[in-house]
mmCIF file of C-alpha atoms in Angstrom:
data_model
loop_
_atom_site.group_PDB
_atom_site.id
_atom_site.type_symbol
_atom_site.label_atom_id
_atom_site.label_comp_id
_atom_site.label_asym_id
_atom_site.label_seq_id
_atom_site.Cartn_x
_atom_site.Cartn_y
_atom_site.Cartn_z
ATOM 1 C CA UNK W 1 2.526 -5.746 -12.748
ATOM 2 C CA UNK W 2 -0.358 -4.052 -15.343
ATOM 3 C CA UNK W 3 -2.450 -5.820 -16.530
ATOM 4 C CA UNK W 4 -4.017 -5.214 -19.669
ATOM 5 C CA UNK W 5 -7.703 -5.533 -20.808
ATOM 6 C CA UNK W 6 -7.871 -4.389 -24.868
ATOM 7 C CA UNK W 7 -11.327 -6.625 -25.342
ATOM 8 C CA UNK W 8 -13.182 -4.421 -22.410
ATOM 9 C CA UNK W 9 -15.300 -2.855 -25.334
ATOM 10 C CA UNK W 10 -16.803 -6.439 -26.493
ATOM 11 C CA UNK W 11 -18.738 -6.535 -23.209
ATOM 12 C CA UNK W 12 -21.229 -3.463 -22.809
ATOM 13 C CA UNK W 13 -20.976 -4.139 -19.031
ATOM 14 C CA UNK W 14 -17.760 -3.087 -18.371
ATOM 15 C CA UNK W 15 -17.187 0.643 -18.981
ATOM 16 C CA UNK W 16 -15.146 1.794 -22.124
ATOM 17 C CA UNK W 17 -12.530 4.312 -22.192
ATOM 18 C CA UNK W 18 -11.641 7.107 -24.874
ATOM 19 C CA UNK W 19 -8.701 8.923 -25.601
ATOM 20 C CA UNK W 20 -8.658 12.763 -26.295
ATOM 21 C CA UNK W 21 -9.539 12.024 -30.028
ATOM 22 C CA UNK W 22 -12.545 9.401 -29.527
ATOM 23 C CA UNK W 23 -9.916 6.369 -29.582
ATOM 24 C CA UNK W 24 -10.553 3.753 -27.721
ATOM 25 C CA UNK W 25 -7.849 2.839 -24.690
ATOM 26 C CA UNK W 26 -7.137 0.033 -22.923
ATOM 27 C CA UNK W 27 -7.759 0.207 -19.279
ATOM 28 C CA UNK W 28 -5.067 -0.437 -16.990
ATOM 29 C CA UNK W 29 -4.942 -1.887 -13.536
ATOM 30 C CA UNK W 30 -2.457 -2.026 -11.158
ATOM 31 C CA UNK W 31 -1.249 -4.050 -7.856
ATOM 32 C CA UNK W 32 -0.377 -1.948 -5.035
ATOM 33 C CA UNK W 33 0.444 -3.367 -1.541
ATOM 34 C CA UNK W 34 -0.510 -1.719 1.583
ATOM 35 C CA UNK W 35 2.212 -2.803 4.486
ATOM 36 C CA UNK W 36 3.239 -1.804 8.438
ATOM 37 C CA UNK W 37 3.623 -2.623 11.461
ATOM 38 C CA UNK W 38 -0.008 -4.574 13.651
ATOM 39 C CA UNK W 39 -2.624 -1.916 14.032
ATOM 40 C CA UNK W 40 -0.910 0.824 12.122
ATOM 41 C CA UNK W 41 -4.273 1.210 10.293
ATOM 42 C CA UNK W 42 -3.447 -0.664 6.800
ATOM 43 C CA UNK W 43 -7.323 -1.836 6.782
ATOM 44 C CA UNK W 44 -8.239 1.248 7.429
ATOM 45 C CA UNK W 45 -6.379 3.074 4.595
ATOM 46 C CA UNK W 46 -7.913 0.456 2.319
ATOM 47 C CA UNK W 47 -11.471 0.786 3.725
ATOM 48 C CA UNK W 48 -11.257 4.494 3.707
ATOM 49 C CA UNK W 49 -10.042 4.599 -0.118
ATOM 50 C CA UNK W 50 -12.004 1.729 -1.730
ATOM 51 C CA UNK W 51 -14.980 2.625 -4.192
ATOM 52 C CA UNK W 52 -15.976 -1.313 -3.222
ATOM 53 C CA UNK W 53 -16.707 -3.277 -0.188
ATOM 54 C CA UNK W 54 -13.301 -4.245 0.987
ATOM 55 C CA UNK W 55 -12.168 -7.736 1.236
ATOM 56 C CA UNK W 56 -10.710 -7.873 4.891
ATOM 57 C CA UNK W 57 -9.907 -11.117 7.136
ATOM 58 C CA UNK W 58 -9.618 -9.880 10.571
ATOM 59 C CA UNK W 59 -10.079 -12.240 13.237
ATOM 60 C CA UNK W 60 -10.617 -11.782 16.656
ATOM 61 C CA UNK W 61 -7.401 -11.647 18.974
ATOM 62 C CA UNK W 62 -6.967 -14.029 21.577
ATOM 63 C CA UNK W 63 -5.072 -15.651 24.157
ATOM 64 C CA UNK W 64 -3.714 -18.212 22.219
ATOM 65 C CA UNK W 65 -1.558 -15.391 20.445
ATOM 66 C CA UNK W 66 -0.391 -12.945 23.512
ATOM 67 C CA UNK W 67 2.847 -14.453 23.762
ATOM 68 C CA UNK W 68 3.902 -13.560 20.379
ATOM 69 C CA UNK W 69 1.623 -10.554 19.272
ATOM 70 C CA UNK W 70 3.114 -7.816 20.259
ATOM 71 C CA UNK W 71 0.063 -5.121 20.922
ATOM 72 C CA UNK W 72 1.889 -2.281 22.836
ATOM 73 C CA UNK W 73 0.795 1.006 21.861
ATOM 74 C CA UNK W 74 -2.110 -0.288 20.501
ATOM 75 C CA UNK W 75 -4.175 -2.015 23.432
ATOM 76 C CA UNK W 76 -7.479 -1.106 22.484
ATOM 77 C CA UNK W 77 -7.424 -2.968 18.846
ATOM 78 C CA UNK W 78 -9.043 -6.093 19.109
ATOM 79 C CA UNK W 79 -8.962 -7.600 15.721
ATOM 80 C CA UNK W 80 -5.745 -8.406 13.000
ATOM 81 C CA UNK W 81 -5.673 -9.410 9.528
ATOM 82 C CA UNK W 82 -4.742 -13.245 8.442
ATOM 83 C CA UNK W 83 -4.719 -13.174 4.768
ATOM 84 C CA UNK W 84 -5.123 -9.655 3.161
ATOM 85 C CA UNK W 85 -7.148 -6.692 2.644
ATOM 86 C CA UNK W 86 -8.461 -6.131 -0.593
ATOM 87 C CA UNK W 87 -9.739 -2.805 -2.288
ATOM 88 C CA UNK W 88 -10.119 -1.242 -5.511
ATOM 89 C CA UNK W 89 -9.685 2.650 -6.514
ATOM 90 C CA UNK W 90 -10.175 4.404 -9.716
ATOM 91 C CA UNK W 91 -7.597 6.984 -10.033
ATOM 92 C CA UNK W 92 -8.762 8.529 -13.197
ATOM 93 C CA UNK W 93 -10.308 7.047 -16.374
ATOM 94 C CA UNK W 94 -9.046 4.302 -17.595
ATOM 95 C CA UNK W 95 -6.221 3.785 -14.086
ATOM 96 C CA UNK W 96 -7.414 1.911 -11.386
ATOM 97 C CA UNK W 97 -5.289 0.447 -8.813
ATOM 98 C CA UNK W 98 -5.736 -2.917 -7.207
ATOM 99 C CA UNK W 99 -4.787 -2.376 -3.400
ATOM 100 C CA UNK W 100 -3.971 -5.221 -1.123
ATOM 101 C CA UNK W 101 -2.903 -4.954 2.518
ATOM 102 C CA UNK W 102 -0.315 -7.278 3.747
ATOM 103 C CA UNK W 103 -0.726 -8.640 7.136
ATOM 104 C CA UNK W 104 1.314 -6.935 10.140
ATOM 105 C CA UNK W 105 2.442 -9.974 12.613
ATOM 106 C CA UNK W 106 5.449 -11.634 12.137
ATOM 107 C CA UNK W 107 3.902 -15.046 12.283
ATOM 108 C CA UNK W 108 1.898 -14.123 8.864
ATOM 109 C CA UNK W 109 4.777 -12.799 6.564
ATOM 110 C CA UNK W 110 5.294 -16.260 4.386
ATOM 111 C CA UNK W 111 2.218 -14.424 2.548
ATOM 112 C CA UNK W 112 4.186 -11.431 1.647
ATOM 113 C CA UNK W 113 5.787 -12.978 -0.964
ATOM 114 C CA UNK W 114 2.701 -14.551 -3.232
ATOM 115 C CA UNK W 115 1.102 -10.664 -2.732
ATOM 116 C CA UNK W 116 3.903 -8.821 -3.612
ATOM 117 C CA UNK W 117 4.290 -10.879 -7.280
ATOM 118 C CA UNK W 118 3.772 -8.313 -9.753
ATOM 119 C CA UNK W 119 3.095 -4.871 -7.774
ATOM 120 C CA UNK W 120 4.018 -2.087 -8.977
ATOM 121 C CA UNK W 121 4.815 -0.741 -5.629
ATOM 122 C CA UNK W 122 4.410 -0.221 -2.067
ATOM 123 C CA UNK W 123 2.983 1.770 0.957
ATOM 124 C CA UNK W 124 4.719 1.252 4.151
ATOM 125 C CA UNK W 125 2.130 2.770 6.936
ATOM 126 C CA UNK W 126 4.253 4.395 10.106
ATOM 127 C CA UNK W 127 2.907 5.083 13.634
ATOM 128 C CA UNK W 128 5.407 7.321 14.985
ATOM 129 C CA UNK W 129 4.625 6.202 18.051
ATOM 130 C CA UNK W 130 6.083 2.812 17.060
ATOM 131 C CA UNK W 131 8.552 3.704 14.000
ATOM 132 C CA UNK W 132 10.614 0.797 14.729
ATOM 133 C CA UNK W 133 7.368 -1.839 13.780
ATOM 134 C CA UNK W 134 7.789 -0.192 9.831
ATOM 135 C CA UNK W 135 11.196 -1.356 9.618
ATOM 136 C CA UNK W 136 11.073 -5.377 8.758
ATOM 137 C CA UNK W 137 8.877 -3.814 5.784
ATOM 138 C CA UNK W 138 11.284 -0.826 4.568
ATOM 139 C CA UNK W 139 13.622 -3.759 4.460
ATOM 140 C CA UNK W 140 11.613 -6.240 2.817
ATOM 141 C CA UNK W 141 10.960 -3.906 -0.351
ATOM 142 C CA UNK W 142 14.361 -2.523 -0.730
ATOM 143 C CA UNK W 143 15.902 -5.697 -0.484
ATOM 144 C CA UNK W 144 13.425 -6.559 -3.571
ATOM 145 C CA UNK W 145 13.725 -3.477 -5.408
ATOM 146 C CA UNK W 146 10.287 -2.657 -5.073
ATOM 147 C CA UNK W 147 9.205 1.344 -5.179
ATOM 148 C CA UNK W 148 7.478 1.806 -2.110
ATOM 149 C CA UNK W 149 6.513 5.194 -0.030
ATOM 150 C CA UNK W 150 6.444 5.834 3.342
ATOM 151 C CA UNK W 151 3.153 6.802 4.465
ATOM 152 C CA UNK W 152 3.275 8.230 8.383
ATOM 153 C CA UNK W 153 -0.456 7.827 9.823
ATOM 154 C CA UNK W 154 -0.779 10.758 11.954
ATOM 155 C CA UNK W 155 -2.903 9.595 15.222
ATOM 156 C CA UNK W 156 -4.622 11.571 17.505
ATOM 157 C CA UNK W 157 -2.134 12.508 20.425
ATOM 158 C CA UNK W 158 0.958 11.188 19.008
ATOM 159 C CA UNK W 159 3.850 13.629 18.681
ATOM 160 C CA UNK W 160 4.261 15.031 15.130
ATOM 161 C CA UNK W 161 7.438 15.030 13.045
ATOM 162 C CA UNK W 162 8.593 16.210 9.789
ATOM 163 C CA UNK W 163 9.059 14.256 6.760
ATOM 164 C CA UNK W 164 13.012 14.757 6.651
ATOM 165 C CA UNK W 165 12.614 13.438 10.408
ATOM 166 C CA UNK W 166 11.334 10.554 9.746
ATOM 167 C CA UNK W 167 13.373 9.846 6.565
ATOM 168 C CA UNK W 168 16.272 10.445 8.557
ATOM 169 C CA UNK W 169 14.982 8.020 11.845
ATOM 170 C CA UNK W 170 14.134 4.810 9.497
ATOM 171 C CA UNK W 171 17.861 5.842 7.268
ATOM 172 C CA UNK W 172 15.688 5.910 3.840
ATOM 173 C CA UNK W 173 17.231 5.614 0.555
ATOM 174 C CA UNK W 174 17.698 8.831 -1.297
ATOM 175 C CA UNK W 175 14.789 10.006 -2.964
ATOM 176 C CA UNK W 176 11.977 7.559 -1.273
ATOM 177 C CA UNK W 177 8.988 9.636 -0.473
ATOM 178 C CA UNK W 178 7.870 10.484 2.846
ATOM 179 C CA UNK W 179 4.384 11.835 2.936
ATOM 180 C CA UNK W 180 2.203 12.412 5.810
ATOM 181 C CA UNK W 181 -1.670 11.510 6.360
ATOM 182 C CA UNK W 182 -4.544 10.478 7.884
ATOM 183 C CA UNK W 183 -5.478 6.318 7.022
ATOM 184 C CA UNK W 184 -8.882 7.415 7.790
ATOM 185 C CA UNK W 185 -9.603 9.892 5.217
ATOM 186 C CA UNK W 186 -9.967 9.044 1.740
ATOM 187 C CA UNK W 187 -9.009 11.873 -0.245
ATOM 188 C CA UNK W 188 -5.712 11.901 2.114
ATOM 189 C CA UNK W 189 -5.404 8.252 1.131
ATOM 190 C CA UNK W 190 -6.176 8.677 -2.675
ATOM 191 C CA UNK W 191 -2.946 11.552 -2.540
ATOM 192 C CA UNK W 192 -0.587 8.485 -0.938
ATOM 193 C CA UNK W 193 -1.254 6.471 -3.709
ATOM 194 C CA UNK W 194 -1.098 8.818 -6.563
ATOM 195 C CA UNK W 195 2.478 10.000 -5.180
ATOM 196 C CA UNK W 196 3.354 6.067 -5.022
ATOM 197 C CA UNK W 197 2.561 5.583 -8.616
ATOM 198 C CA UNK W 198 4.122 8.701 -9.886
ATOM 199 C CA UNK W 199 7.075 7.873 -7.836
ATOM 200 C CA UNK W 200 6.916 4.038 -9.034
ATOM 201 C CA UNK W 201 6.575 5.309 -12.773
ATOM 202 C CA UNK W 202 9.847 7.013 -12.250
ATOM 203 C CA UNK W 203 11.336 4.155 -10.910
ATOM 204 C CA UNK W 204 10.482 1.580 -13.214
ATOM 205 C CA UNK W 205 11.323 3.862 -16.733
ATOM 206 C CA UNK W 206 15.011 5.195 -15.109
ATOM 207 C CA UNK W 207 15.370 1.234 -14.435
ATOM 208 C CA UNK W 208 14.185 0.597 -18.134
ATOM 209 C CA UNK W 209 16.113 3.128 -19.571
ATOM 210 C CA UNK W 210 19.386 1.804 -18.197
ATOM 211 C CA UNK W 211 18.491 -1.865 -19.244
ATOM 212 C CA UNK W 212 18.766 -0.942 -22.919
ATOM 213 C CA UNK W 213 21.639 1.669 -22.105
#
């Protein structure tokens, strides 16, 4: 889930990090997955935020895959992930997170699995427009017990509602966040993420804490 890198100060080409007295930290990065419903704009939230060239695998749609794609709502997209997405954000010195986006068919989820091993948590992208595509991945990380956030994209056009409303409509465990934005913008993304890992942090140290209780 973190990974640890102690030794980043024996190669000069990685950047060090300090604490508040001169001490030298450890740098930690962490896995986050980005996860919907087809074309609710995961690649985009992962282009938008990434301080690198993101990793995507979009292919072309075609024919062969009209019978079980199912692109309503969303008829002008033309492309879909088949593997992942793959970004990188610095959150602050010394935090970066590790994003990967998930694919959105049905016919690709056997991958969820090997990318969810060892995140820290989850955003689930909603187009209210199609709130029922979010729910096979709601279910997926509460069945796991991973944190996760619902993040509802807000396109142009579609009808707005609040974030009790939508908390309510996908029946939400108590206390998951609901947070609007726009997948487009980064600093809109960069706030998704920071309230995933803040909520996540919370998560994992109340689990913790009643381990050794």
């Amino acid at each position: 889930m973190i990974s640890e890198h102690p030794e980043q100060s024996k190669h000069p080409e990685r950047p060090e990090h300090f604490d508040a007295q001169g001490g030298e930290t450890a740098a930690l990065a962490l896995k986050i997955l980005v996860a919907g419903g087809f074309g609710v704009g995961k690649t985009t939230l992962v282009g938008a935020v990434s301080e690198i060239k993101p990793l995507r695998t979009e292919e072309l749609l075609s024919e062969a895959g009209q019978s079980v794609d199912d692109t309503g709502g969303v008829d002008q997209k033309v492309t879909t992930t088949v593997a992942m997405d793959f970004g990188r954000i610095t959150i602050r010195s010394g935090l970066s997170l590790y994003l990967f986006g998930t694919p959105g068919q049905d016919r690709f989820w056997f991958l969820w699995d090997e990318l969810a091993q060892g995140a820290l948590g989850a955003v689930v992208l909603a187009d209210t427009r199609r709130l029922d595509d979010c729910f096979p991945a709601v279910d997926y990380f509460e069945h796991r017990h991973i944190p996760f956030v619902v993040a509802v994209n807000c396109f142009t056009g579609a009808r707005r509602y609040t974030a009790q409303e939508v908390s309510r409509a996908l029946d939400l465990d108590r206390g998951t966040p609901v947070v609007l934005c726009d997948a487009r913008d980064r600093d809109s993304g960069k706030e998704v993420l920071i309230r995933l890992v803040e909520y996540a942090g919370r998560m994992h140290t109340a689990r913790l804490l009643d381990s050794v209780g």
